[in-house]
Coordinates of C-alpha atoms in Angstrom, one line a residue:
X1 CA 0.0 0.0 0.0
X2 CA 1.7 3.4 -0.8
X3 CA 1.7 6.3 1.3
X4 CA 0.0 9.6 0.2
X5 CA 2.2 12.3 0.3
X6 CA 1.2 15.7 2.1
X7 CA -0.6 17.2 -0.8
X8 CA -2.7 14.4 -1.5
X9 CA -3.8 14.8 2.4
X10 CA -4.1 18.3 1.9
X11 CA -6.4 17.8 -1.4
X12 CA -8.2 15.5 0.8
X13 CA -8.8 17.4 3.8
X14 CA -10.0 20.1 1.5
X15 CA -12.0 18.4 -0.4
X16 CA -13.9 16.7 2.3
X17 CA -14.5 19.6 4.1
X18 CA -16.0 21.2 0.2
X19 CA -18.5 18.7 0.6
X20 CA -19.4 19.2 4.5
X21 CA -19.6 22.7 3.5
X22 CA -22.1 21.9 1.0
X23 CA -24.6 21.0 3.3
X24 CA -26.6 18.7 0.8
X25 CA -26.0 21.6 -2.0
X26 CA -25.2 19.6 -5.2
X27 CA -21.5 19.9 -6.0
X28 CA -20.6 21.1 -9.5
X29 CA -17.3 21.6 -11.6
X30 CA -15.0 20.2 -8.9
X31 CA -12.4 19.8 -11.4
X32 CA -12.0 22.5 -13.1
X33 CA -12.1 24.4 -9.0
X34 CA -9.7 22.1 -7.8
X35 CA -7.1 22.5 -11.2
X36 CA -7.5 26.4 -10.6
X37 CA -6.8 26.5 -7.0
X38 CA -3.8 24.3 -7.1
X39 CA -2.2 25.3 -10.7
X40 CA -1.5 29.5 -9.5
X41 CA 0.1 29.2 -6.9
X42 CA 2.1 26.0 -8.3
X43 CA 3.1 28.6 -11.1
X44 CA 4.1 31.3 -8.9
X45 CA 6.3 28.9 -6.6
X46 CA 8.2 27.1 -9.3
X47 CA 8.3 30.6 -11.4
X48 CA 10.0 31.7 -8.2
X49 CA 12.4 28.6 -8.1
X50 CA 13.5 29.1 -11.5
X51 CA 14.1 32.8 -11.5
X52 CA 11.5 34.2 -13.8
X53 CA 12.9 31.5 -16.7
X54 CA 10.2 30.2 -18.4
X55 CA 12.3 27.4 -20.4
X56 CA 13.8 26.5 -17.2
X57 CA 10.3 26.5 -15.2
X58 CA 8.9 24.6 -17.6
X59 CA 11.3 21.7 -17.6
X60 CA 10.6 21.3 -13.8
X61 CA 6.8 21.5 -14.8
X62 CA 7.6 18.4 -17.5
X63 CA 5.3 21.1 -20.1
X64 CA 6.1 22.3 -23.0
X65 CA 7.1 26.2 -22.7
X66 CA 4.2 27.6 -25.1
X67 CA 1.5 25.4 -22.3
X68 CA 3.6 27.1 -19.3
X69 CA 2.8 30.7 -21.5
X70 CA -0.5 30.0 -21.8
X71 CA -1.1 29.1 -18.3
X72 CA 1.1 32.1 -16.6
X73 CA -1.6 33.9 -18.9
X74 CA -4.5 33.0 -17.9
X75 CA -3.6 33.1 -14.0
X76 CA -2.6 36.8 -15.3
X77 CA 1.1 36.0 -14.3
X78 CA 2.7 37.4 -17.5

């Protein structure tokens, strides 16, 4: 049995407590909320890491430089 690392606890934890929060409301685009919430501030940490270097940042991402462009973009990062 593997171990789940602290982000998967983290998703967890949020997760479940999305739903408690709910209250019985029916949950919709979890996906695309959870891709959002994680993928900024992923972006802005490794962005950090590698200086500003997109070509750089995007090797530690394992995506192609133009996706890394497109995402800074749409978080507004560029």
């Amino acid at each position: 049995m593997s171990r789940r690392s602290p982000i998967d606890d983290a998703v967890v934890h949020s997760l479940e407590r999305y739903f408690r929060d709910l209250e019985g409301a029916q949950p919709c685009s979890i996906y695309d909320m959870v891709i959002h919430a994680v993928e900024r501030p992923m972006l802005e940490v490794v962005m950090r890491e590698a200086h500003g270097n997109q070509l750089r940042a995007s090797e530690m991402l394992g995506i192609n430089r133009n996706t890394l462009r497109k995402k800074l973009q749409q978080h507004g990062m560029l």
